[in-house]
Amino acid sequence: MEVSVKNESVQKKERIQVLDFIRALAIVHVFLFHYCMEWFGSSFMSVPGGVTANLSRWELFKGGDWLALLKNLVSFLWFYGFSAVNAFIVVSGFVLTYGMLQRPIPAGGGVRGLAAFYYRKFKRIIEPFYVSVVFGIAILYLRNLLFPGQAADPIYGLIDGLKLVFVPFLTFDMVLLQKFNGDYWFVPLILQLYLLFPLLFFVLKKVKPVMFIAGALVVTLGYRFIAAYFLDTVPIGVIWPSGNSYLLFVFFLPRLAEFCFGMVLGWAYFHKKDVFGYLGRGRFMLLGALLAYGGFILRSYCEGWIFCDLFMGIGVFLFLLNLARYLERISFMERFMKSLGGCSYQVYLAHHYVLNYLLLPLIFALGLRGNESVYWALVVPYGVMAIWSGRFILYVEKSIGKIWAKGLLLKKGRPPTEDV
């Protein structure tokens, strides 16, 4: 998002770079988590019974020596990566609020101004999503060509395909999404939050930020309490046995507090509060780690459902913010994170296909599945493939945008220009 930064520490139009760094670190965390998921299944995910019942599950590599301990510590960080999605929600709340303050809907804009806002924001979510669907289908058939022994037709039919194209995920169907890409659960969630944002922004303007975030906490924790004890479902982000555990799996209420936390940060930053400088201190990095891992532990208890995602969301954001501020001092890391942060959403949408339709079939074909040395050796190549997939989606998306823009100009009788 191009912004004219109001904060006194920045004097010119530019992206808020630290947000790109947070996105970059978060998406690396996410695709490493999915790498672990495909190797180990759900064997390391929390189950009922508390910490004691889960200790053996979290210990992926046995042996009892220092090397095994080191490998378990590294893998623990990886399979904790599902929580990084929470950081994206905080960043989204920040960016939407800051952008609205920079370019508010005109007072007389009414429905037209609101429609323009929704068009801009939904386009950024839906357009790369559609490109990723086509990309995924292409990768599926490439797998069938390269690995005929594992060839299979898509498990979705015409009706499912039409649902995917014409229903923009404002409602949620986990069974449908799992047929394509289980990672798509984030799409309806963020669209619902975008849809709700103008109302939340109006409330934020009318009340003090402290009252605003307090209200969001009451709503979120109240819903999560009801979901944990009285609904045949689970709050978002919690794996727990239930008859219909995905009944309300994606709904904005369970993640409203993290989104509103980001909104308050965006509000403060616009009003010349150096929130990144204040939160980018060692004490907040430690606080972030404590909150994040505290949230992870709470997932092992039904009572902890109420608070776990909130703790993880804010904790991971604080931790990644501080980590980003350290890494940005390294020149090559700064370039890498800035580039990756700009296509993090595209990487999120596409990496599933590269992992499940190319890398894993290759490992199966070579008979290497379950080989620990291969597990470690393929981490970097997989990361490169995941990032490449996102950049490819972004390239296609921009190319389509340029062609569309030039077509509109020609239709209006004006020649296209280089800066369209």
Short mmCIF file of C-alpha atoms in Angstrom, two decimals:
data_model
loop_
_atom_site.label_atom_id
_atom_site.label_comp_id
_atom_site.label_asym_id
_atom_site.label_seq_id
_atom_site.Cartn_x
_atom_site.Cartn_y
_atom_site.Cartn_z
CA MET A 1 0.00 0.00 0.00
CA GLU A 2 1.48 3.37 -0.99
CA VAL A 3 1.02 5.84 1.80
CA SER A 4 2.00 9.39 2.62
CA VAL A 5 3.33 8.73 6.08
CA LYS A 6 2.05 11.09 8.73
CA ASN A 7 4.52 9.96 11.39
CA GLU A 8 7.27 12.50 12.03
CA SER A 9 9.97 9.87 11.56
CA VAL A 10 9.11 9.53 7.87
CA GLN A 11 8.83 12.52 5.57
CA LYS A 12 7.94 11.13 2.15
CA LYS A 13 5.58 8.77 0.37
CA GLU A 14 6.66 5.16 0.87
CA ARG A 15 5.51 1.79 2.10
CA ILE A 16 5.69 1.20 5.82
CA GLN A 17 8.62 -1.14 5.42
CA VAL A 18 8.42 -2.91 8.77
CA LEU A 19 4.98 -4.26 7.83
CA ASP A 20 6.47 -5.94 4.78
CA PHE A 21 9.12 -7.47 7.01
CA ILE A 22 6.48 -8.81 9.39
CA ARG A 23 4.57 -10.27 6.43
CA ALA A 24 7.76 -11.90 5.13
CA LEU A 25 8.64 -13.52 8.44
CA ALA A 26 5.05 -14.63 8.94
CA ILE A 27 4.74 -16.33 5.56
CA VAL A 28 8.03 -18.19 6.06
CA HIS A 29 6.63 -19.40 9.36
CA VAL A 30 3.42 -20.51 7.66
CA PHE A 31 4.93 -22.50 4.79
CA LEU A 32 7.42 -24.24 7.10
CA PHE A 33 4.47 -25.27 9.26
CA HIS A 34 2.73 -26.82 6.27
CA TYR A 35 5.97 -28.60 5.36
CA CYS A 36 5.91 -30.23 8.82
CA MET A 37 2.23 -31.03 8.45
CA GLU A 38 2.83 -32.97 5.25
CA TRP A 39 5.76 -34.92 6.70
CA PHE A 40 4.27 -35.75 10.08
CA GLY A 41 0.54 -35.39 9.51
CA SER A 42 -1.21 -34.06 12.60
CA SER A 43 0.86 -36.19 14.97
CA PHE A 44 2.34 -33.12 16.67
CA MET A 45 -0.91 -31.13 17.01
CA SER A 46 -2.32 -30.61 20.49
CA VAL A 47 -4.90 -33.08 21.81
CA PRO A 48 -7.18 -32.95 24.88
CA GLY A 49 -5.57 -33.56 28.22
CA GLY A 50 -3.26 -30.65 28.84
CA VAL A 51 0.49 -30.26 28.49
CA THR A 52 1.39 -33.63 29.99
CA ALA A 53 -0.62 -35.51 27.38
CA ASN A 54 1.09 -33.57 24.58
CA LEU A 55 4.76 -33.67 25.55
CA SER A 56 5.44 -36.91 23.67
CA ARG A 57 3.57 -35.60 20.61
CA TRP A 58 5.68 -32.43 20.46
CA GLU A 59 8.89 -34.51 20.57
CA LEU A 60 9.16 -35.45 16.88
CA PHE A 61 12.76 -36.67 16.96
CA LYS A 62 13.63 -39.24 19.59
CA GLY A 63 17.08 -40.01 20.88
CA GLY A 64 17.55 -38.14 24.11
CA ASP A 65 20.85 -36.54 23.06
CA TRP A 66 21.71 -32.88 22.40
CA LEU A 67 21.28 -33.27 18.64
CA ALA A 68 17.76 -34.63 19.06
CA LEU A 69 16.97 -31.79 21.46
CA LEU A 70 18.23 -29.23 18.94
CA LYS A 71 16.19 -30.76 16.10
CA ASN A 72 13.08 -30.79 18.28
CA LEU A 73 13.56 -27.14 19.24
CA VAL A 74 13.90 -26.12 15.58
CA SER A 75 10.92 -28.22 14.51
CA PHE A 76 8.86 -26.88 17.39
CA LEU A 77 9.30 -23.38 15.99
CA TRP A 78 8.25 -24.66 12.56
CA PHE A 79 5.13 -26.52 13.55
CA TYR A 80 4.09 -23.56 15.65
CA GLY A 81 3.86 -21.59 12.40
CA PHE A 82 0.06 -21.77 12.05
CA SER A 83 -0.08 -18.92 14.57
CA ALA A 84 1.67 -16.57 12.13
CA VAL A 85 -1.62 -16.16 10.27
CA ASN A 86 -2.76 -14.15 13.29
CA ALA A 87 -0.02 -11.61 12.56
CA PHE A 88 -1.50 -11.07 9.08
CA ILE A 89 -4.81 -10.18 10.70
CA VAL A 90 -3.17 -7.56 12.94
CA VAL A 91 -1.31 -6.10 9.93
CA SER A 92 -4.54 -6.00 7.91
CA GLY A 93 -6.29 -3.99 10.63
CA PHE A 94 -3.37 -1.55 10.71
CA VAL A 95 -3.16 -1.09 6.94
CA LEU A 96 -6.90 -0.62 6.42
CA THR A 97 -7.15 1.97 9.20
CA TYR A 98 -4.06 3.89 8.17
CA GLY A 99 -5.13 3.85 4.54
CA MET A 100 -8.63 5.09 5.41
CA LEU A 101 -7.17 7.94 7.44
CA GLN A 102 -4.88 8.84 4.54
CA ARG A 103 -7.67 8.67 1.96
CA PRO A 104 -11.05 8.79 3.72
CA ILE A 105 -14.32 8.22 1.92
CA PRO A 106 -15.61 11.72 0.99
CA ALA A 107 -18.35 13.03 3.26
CA GLY A 108 -20.79 13.12 0.35
CA GLY A 109 -19.47 9.92 -1.19
CA GLY A 110 -22.20 7.78 0.29
CA VAL A 111 -22.84 4.43 -1.34
CA ARG A 112 -20.60 5.23 -4.29
CA GLY A 113 -17.59 5.95 -2.10
CA LEU A 114 -18.18 2.84 -0.03
CA ALA A 115 -18.53 0.73 -3.18
CA ALA A 116 -15.22 2.11 -4.47
CA PHE A 117 -13.56 1.18 -1.17
CA TYR A 118 -14.89 -2.38 -1.30
CA TYR A 119 -13.89 -2.74 -4.94
CA ARG A 120 -10.29 -1.75 -4.24
CA LYS A 121 -9.91 -3.95 -1.18
CA PHE A 122 -11.78 -7.02 -2.41
CA LYS A 123 -9.88 -6.88 -5.69
CA ARG A 124 -6.62 -7.32 -3.80
CA ILE A 125 -7.96 -10.49 -2.21
CA ILE A 126 -10.07 -12.03 -4.97
CA GLU A 127 -7.86 -11.39 -8.01
CA PRO A 128 -4.76 -13.29 -6.79
CA PHE A 129 -7.08 -15.96 -5.40
CA TYR A 130 -8.55 -16.67 -8.84
CA VAL A 131 -5.08 -16.72 -10.40
CA SER A 132 -3.96 -19.21 -7.75
CA VAL A 133 -6.91 -21.50 -8.53
CA VAL A 134 -5.87 -21.68 -12.20
CA PHE A 135 -2.25 -22.12 -11.12
CA GLY A 136 -3.25 -25.00 -8.84
CA ILE A 137 -5.19 -26.80 -11.56
CA ALA A 138 -2.21 -26.43 -13.92
CA ILE A 139 0.18 -27.83 -11.29
CA LEU A 140 -2.20 -30.75 -10.69
CA TYR A 141 -2.11 -31.76 -14.34
CA LEU A 142 1.66 -31.22 -14.44
CA ARG A 143 1.93 -33.72 -11.60
CA ASN A 144 -0.16 -36.20 -13.59
CA LEU A 145 2.20 -35.76 -16.52
CA LEU A 146 5.45 -36.03 -14.54
CA PHE A 147 4.33 -38.75 -12.13
CA PRO A 148 1.79 -40.95 -13.93
CA GLY A 149 1.91 -43.47 -11.09
CA GLN A 150 0.34 -40.85 -8.84
CA ALA A 151 -1.96 -39.33 -11.47
CA ALA A 152 -5.52 -38.55 -10.47
CA ASP A 153 -8.40 -36.46 -11.68
CA PRO A 154 -9.43 -33.47 -9.58
CA ILE A 155 -11.63 -34.57 -6.69
CA TYR A 156 -13.98 -31.67 -7.32
CA GLY A 157 -16.62 -31.56 -10.05
CA LEU A 158 -18.26 -28.89 -12.16
CA ILE A 159 -20.61 -27.76 -9.38
CA ASP A 160 -17.75 -27.37 -6.92
CA GLY A 161 -15.76 -25.46 -9.51
CA LEU A 162 -18.63 -23.08 -10.14
CA LYS A 163 -19.04 -22.53 -6.40
CA LEU A 164 -15.39 -21.65 -6.14
CA VAL A 165 -15.61 -19.16 -8.99
CA PHE A 166 -18.91 -17.45 -8.25
CA VAL A 167 -19.17 -17.54 -4.48
CA PRO A 168 -16.55 -15.09 -3.20
CA PHE A 169 -16.18 -16.87 0.12
CA LEU A 170 -18.28 -14.54 2.18
CA THR A 171 -19.80 -17.77 3.45
CA PHE A 172 -17.66 -20.70 4.47
CA ASP A 173 -17.63 -24.30 3.29
CA MET A 174 -14.60 -26.15 4.67
CA VAL A 175 -15.43 -29.36 2.80
CA LEU A 176 -15.39 -27.46 -0.50
CA LEU A 177 -12.18 -25.61 0.30
CA GLN A 178 -10.36 -28.77 1.36
CA LYS A 179 -10.99 -30.22 -2.10
CA PHE A 180 -8.97 -27.39 -3.61
CA ASN A 181 -6.61 -26.00 -1.01
CA GLY A 182 -7.23 -26.10 2.72
CA ASP A 183 -5.20 -22.90 3.13
CA TYR A 184 -8.03 -21.00 1.44
CA TRP A 185 -9.86 -20.82 4.78
CA PHE A 186 -8.16 -17.45 5.29
CA VAL A 187 -9.88 -15.91 2.27
CA PRO A 188 -13.45 -15.82 3.64
CA LEU A 189 -12.18 -14.69 7.02
CA ILE A 190 -10.32 -11.66 5.68
CA LEU A 191 -13.19 -10.78 3.33
CA GLN A 192 -15.61 -10.78 6.25
CA LEU A 193 -13.30 -8.49 8.21
CA TYR A 194 -12.96 -6.18 5.18
CA LEU A 195 -16.72 -6.10 4.83
CA LEU A 196 -17.10 -5.15 8.50
CA PHE A 197 -14.24 -2.63 8.53
CA PRO A 198 -16.15 0.60 7.63
CA LEU A 199 -18.49 0.03 10.57
CA LEU A 200 -15.57 -0.67 12.90
CA PHE A 201 -13.76 2.41 11.63
CA PHE A 202 -16.85 4.54 12.32
CA VAL A 203 -16.98 3.21 15.90
CA LEU A 204 -13.25 3.84 16.39
CA LYS A 205 -13.74 7.48 15.41
CA LYS A 206 -16.62 7.89 17.85
CA VAL A 207 -15.02 6.34 20.93
CA LYS A 208 -11.56 6.37 22.47
CA PRO A 209 -9.15 3.66 21.24
CA VAL A 210 -9.08 2.13 24.74
CA MET A 211 -12.86 1.77 24.75
CA PHE A 212 -12.79 0.44 21.20
CA ILE A 213 -10.32 -2.35 21.93
CA ALA A 214 -12.09 -3.15 25.21
CA GLY A 215 -15.36 -3.60 23.34
CA ALA A 216 -13.66 -5.84 20.77
CA LEU A 217 -12.23 -7.99 23.56
CA VAL A 218 -15.64 -8.41 25.18
CA VAL A 219 -17.23 -9.47 21.88
CA THR A 220 -14.42 -11.84 20.89
CA LEU A 221 -13.92 -13.51 24.24
CA GLY A 222 -17.69 -13.78 24.74
CA TYR A 223 -18.13 -15.53 21.40
CA ARG A 224 -15.16 -17.83 22.02
CA PHE A 225 -16.58 -18.79 25.42
CA ILE A 226 -19.91 -19.70 23.82
CA ALA A 227 -18.17 -21.59 21.02
CA ALA A 228 -15.95 -23.51 23.43
CA TYR A 229 -18.74 -24.70 25.70
CA PHE A 230 -22.09 -24.51 23.94
CA LEU A 231 -21.61 -24.83 20.15
CA ASP A 232 -20.84 -27.92 18.12
CA THR A 233 -17.80 -26.19 16.71
CA VAL A 234 -14.43 -24.81 17.75
CA PRO A 235 -13.05 -21.28 17.76
CA ILE A 236 -10.93 -20.59 14.73
CA GLY A 237 -7.40 -21.93 14.86
CA VAL A 238 -8.07 -24.65 17.44
CA ILE A 239 -7.84 -28.33 16.57
CA TRP A 240 -10.23 -30.24 18.80
CA PRO A 241 -12.58 -33.22 18.40
CA SER A 242 -16.13 -32.21 17.66
CA GLY A 243 -19.03 -33.67 15.75
CA ASN A 244 -19.04 -30.85 13.21
CA SER A 245 -15.85 -29.07 14.14
CA TYR A 246 -15.88 -26.81 11.09
CA LEU A 247 -19.50 -25.71 11.44
CA LEU A 248 -18.51 -22.12 12.25
CA PHE A 249 -14.79 -22.52 11.65
CA VAL A 250 -14.37 -19.23 9.82
CA PHE A 251 -16.28 -16.30 11.20
CA PHE A 252 -14.95 -12.85 12.01
CA LEU A 253 -15.95 -12.85 15.70
CA PRO A 254 -13.19 -15.21 16.95
CA ARG A 255 -10.49 -12.99 15.39
CA LEU A 256 -12.11 -9.59 15.84
CA ALA A 257 -9.86 -8.55 18.75
CA GLU A 258 -6.61 -9.07 16.81
CA PHE A 259 -7.99 -7.13 13.86
CA CYS A 260 -9.10 -4.26 16.11
CA PHE A 261 -5.71 -4.28 17.85
CA GLY A 262 -4.16 -3.63 14.44
CA MET A 263 -6.70 -0.87 13.80
CA VAL A 264 -5.74 0.90 17.04
CA LEU A 265 -2.06 0.69 16.10
CA GLY A 266 -2.83 2.20 12.68
CA TRP A 267 -4.85 4.98 14.33
CA ALA A 268 -2.03 5.78 16.75
CA TYR A 269 0.62 5.73 14.02
CA PHE A 270 -1.35 8.18 11.90
CA HIS A 271 -1.65 10.53 14.87
CA LYS A 272 2.13 10.75 15.15
CA LYS A 273 2.59 8.04 17.74
CA ASP A 274 5.81 6.10 17.13
CA VAL A 275 4.16 2.76 17.84
CA PHE A 276 6.85 0.74 16.07
CA GLY A 277 9.61 2.45 17.98
CA TYR A 278 7.79 1.97 21.28
CA LEU A 279 6.85 -1.67 20.68
CA GLY A 280 10.19 -2.45 19.05
CA ARG A 281 11.99 -2.84 22.36
CA GLY A 282 13.47 -5.94 23.91
CA ARG A 283 10.86 -6.06 26.65
CA PHE A 284 8.07 -6.30 24.07
CA MET A 285 9.92 -9.03 22.18
CA LEU A 286 10.04 -11.01 25.41
CA LEU A 287 6.38 -10.21 26.11
CA GLY A 288 5.48 -11.33 22.60
CA ALA A 289 7.27 -14.65 23.07
CA LEU A 290 5.56 -15.24 26.42
CA LEU A 291 2.12 -14.42 25.02
CA ALA A 292 2.65 -16.53 21.90
CA TYR A 293 3.88 -19.63 23.69
CA GLY A 294 1.33 -19.09 26.45
CA GLY A 295 -1.36 -19.16 23.77
CA PHE A 296 0.11 -22.36 22.36
CA ILE A 297 -0.04 -24.03 25.76
CA LEU A 298 -3.63 -22.85 26.27
CA ARG A 299 -4.63 -24.73 23.10
CA SER A 300 -4.14 -27.96 25.06
CA TYR A 301 -7.06 -27.15 27.36
CA CYS A 302 -10.71 -26.57 26.52
CA GLU A 303 -10.71 -23.63 28.93
CA GLY A 304 -7.81 -22.15 26.99
CA TRP A 305 -9.81 -21.91 23.75
CA ILE A 306 -11.21 -18.62 24.92
CA PHE A 307 -7.83 -16.88 25.01
CA CYS A 308 -5.35 -18.92 22.95
CA ASP A 309 -5.63 -17.24 19.53
CA LEU A 310 -5.76 -13.76 21.04
CA PHE A 311 -2.55 -14.39 22.98
CA MET A 312 -0.86 -15.95 19.95
CA GLY A 313 -1.99 -13.24 17.54
CA ILE A 314 -0.75 -10.28 19.56
CA GLY A 315 2.29 -12.18 20.84
CA VAL A 316 3.48 -13.30 17.42
CA PHE A 317 2.98 -9.80 16.01
CA LEU A 318 5.11 -8.25 18.78
CA PHE A 319 7.80 -10.88 18.40
CA LEU A 320 7.99 -10.60 14.61
CA LEU A 321 8.00 -6.79 14.81
CA ASN A 322 11.09 -6.86 17.02
CA LEU A 323 12.75 -9.59 14.97
CA ALA A 324 12.14 -7.57 11.81
CA ARG A 325 13.76 -4.50 13.34
CA TYR A 326 16.90 -6.53 14.02
CA LEU A 327 17.02 -8.19 10.61
CA GLU A 328 16.48 -4.98 8.66
CA ARG A 329 19.96 -3.90 9.72
CA ILE A 330 21.40 -6.66 7.52
CA SER A 331 21.41 -5.38 3.93
CA PHE A 332 20.70 -8.63 2.08
CA MET A 333 17.99 -9.58 4.59
CA GLU A 334 16.37 -6.19 4.13
CA ARG A 335 16.14 -6.69 0.37
CA PHE A 336 14.89 -10.25 0.73
CA MET A 337 12.19 -9.44 3.29
CA LYS A 338 11.00 -6.39 1.41
CA SER A 339 10.58 -8.46 -1.75
CA LEU A 340 8.93 -11.40 0.02
CA GLY A 341 6.64 -9.18 2.06
CA GLY A 342 5.26 -7.70 -1.15
CA CYS A 343 4.05 -11.10 -2.36
CA SER A 344 3.34 -12.83 0.98
CA TYR A 345 -0.39 -13.24 0.28
CA GLN A 346 0.36 -14.77 -3.12
CA VAL A 347 2.86 -17.18 -1.52
CA TYR A 348 0.19 -18.16 0.99
CA LEU A 349 -2.29 -18.97 -1.78
CA ALA A 350 0.10 -20.93 -4.01
CA HIS A 351 2.64 -22.77 -1.86
CA HIS A 352 0.17 -25.57 -1.06
CA TYR A 353 0.12 -26.65 -4.70
CA VAL A 354 3.90 -26.69 -5.07
CA LEU A 355 4.28 -28.73 -1.89
CA ASN A 356 1.50 -31.25 -2.48
CA TYR A 357 1.49 -31.57 -6.27
CA LEU A 358 5.21 -31.35 -7.08
CA LEU A 359 7.60 -31.79 -4.15
CA LEU A 360 5.85 -34.60 -2.29
CA PRO A 361 5.06 -36.62 -5.46
CA LEU A 362 8.75 -36.40 -6.35
CA ILE A 363 9.72 -37.67 -2.91
CA PHE A 364 7.20 -40.52 -3.18
CA ALA A 365 8.44 -41.44 -6.65
CA LEU A 366 12.03 -41.64 -5.37
CA GLY A 367 11.00 -43.66 -2.32
CA LEU A 368 12.38 -41.07 0.08
CA ARG A 369 9.29 -40.27 2.15
CA GLY A 370 10.11 -40.68 5.83
CA ASN A 371 13.86 -40.21 5.34
CA GLU A 372 15.00 -37.74 8.00
CA SER A 373 18.03 -36.57 5.99
CA VAL A 374 15.75 -35.73 3.07
CA TYR A 375 13.43 -33.86 5.44
CA TRP A 376 16.22 -31.48 6.44
CA ALA A 377 17.85 -31.32 3.00
CA LEU A 378 14.67 -30.19 1.24
CA VAL A 379 13.79 -27.32 3.57
CA VAL A 380 15.66 -24.67 1.57
CA PRO A 381 14.65 -25.96 -1.91
CA TYR A 382 11.04 -26.10 -0.76
CA GLY A 383 11.27 -22.55 0.56
CA VAL A 384 12.61 -21.37 -2.79
CA MET A 385 9.79 -23.15 -4.63
CA ALA A 386 7.16 -21.69 -2.29
CA ILE A 387 8.45 -18.14 -2.76
CA TRP A 388 8.74 -18.62 -6.51
CA SER A 389 5.10 -19.73 -6.68
CA GLY A 390 3.96 -16.54 -4.98
CA ARG A 391 6.07 -14.33 -7.21
CA PHE A 392 4.68 -16.09 -10.25
CA ILE A 393 1.11 -15.44 -9.08
CA LEU A 394 1.99 -11.78 -8.53
CA TYR A 395 3.56 -11.54 -11.98
CA VAL A 396 0.48 -13.01 -13.67
CA GLU A 397 -1.78 -10.78 -11.60
CA LYS A 398 0.12 -7.62 -12.60
CA SER A 399 0.26 -8.69 -16.25
CA ILE A 400 -3.50 -9.16 -16.34
CA GLY A 401 -3.94 -5.76 -14.69
CA LYS A 402 -1.77 -4.04 -17.31
CA ILE A 403 -3.58 -5.72 -20.20
CA TRP A 404 -6.95 -4.80 -18.69
CA ALA A 405 -5.90 -1.19 -18.10
CA LYS A 406 -4.56 -0.75 -21.63
CA GLY A 407 -7.73 -2.26 -23.05
CA LEU A 408 -9.85 0.27 -21.17
CA LEU A 409 -7.74 3.17 -22.40
CA LEU A 410 -7.90 2.02 -26.00
CA LYS A 411 -11.65 1.56 -25.71
CA LYS A 412 -11.93 5.18 -24.59
CA GLY A 413 -9.81 6.32 -27.54
CA ARG A 414 -6.70 7.19 -25.52
CA PRO A 415 -3.29 5.66 -26.21
CA PRO A 416 -1.82 3.55 -23.39
CA THR A 417 1.10 4.99 -21.45
CA GLU A 418 4.04 3.34 -19.76
CA ASP A 419 2.86 4.23 -16.27
CA VAL A 420 -0.59 2.64 -16.49
#
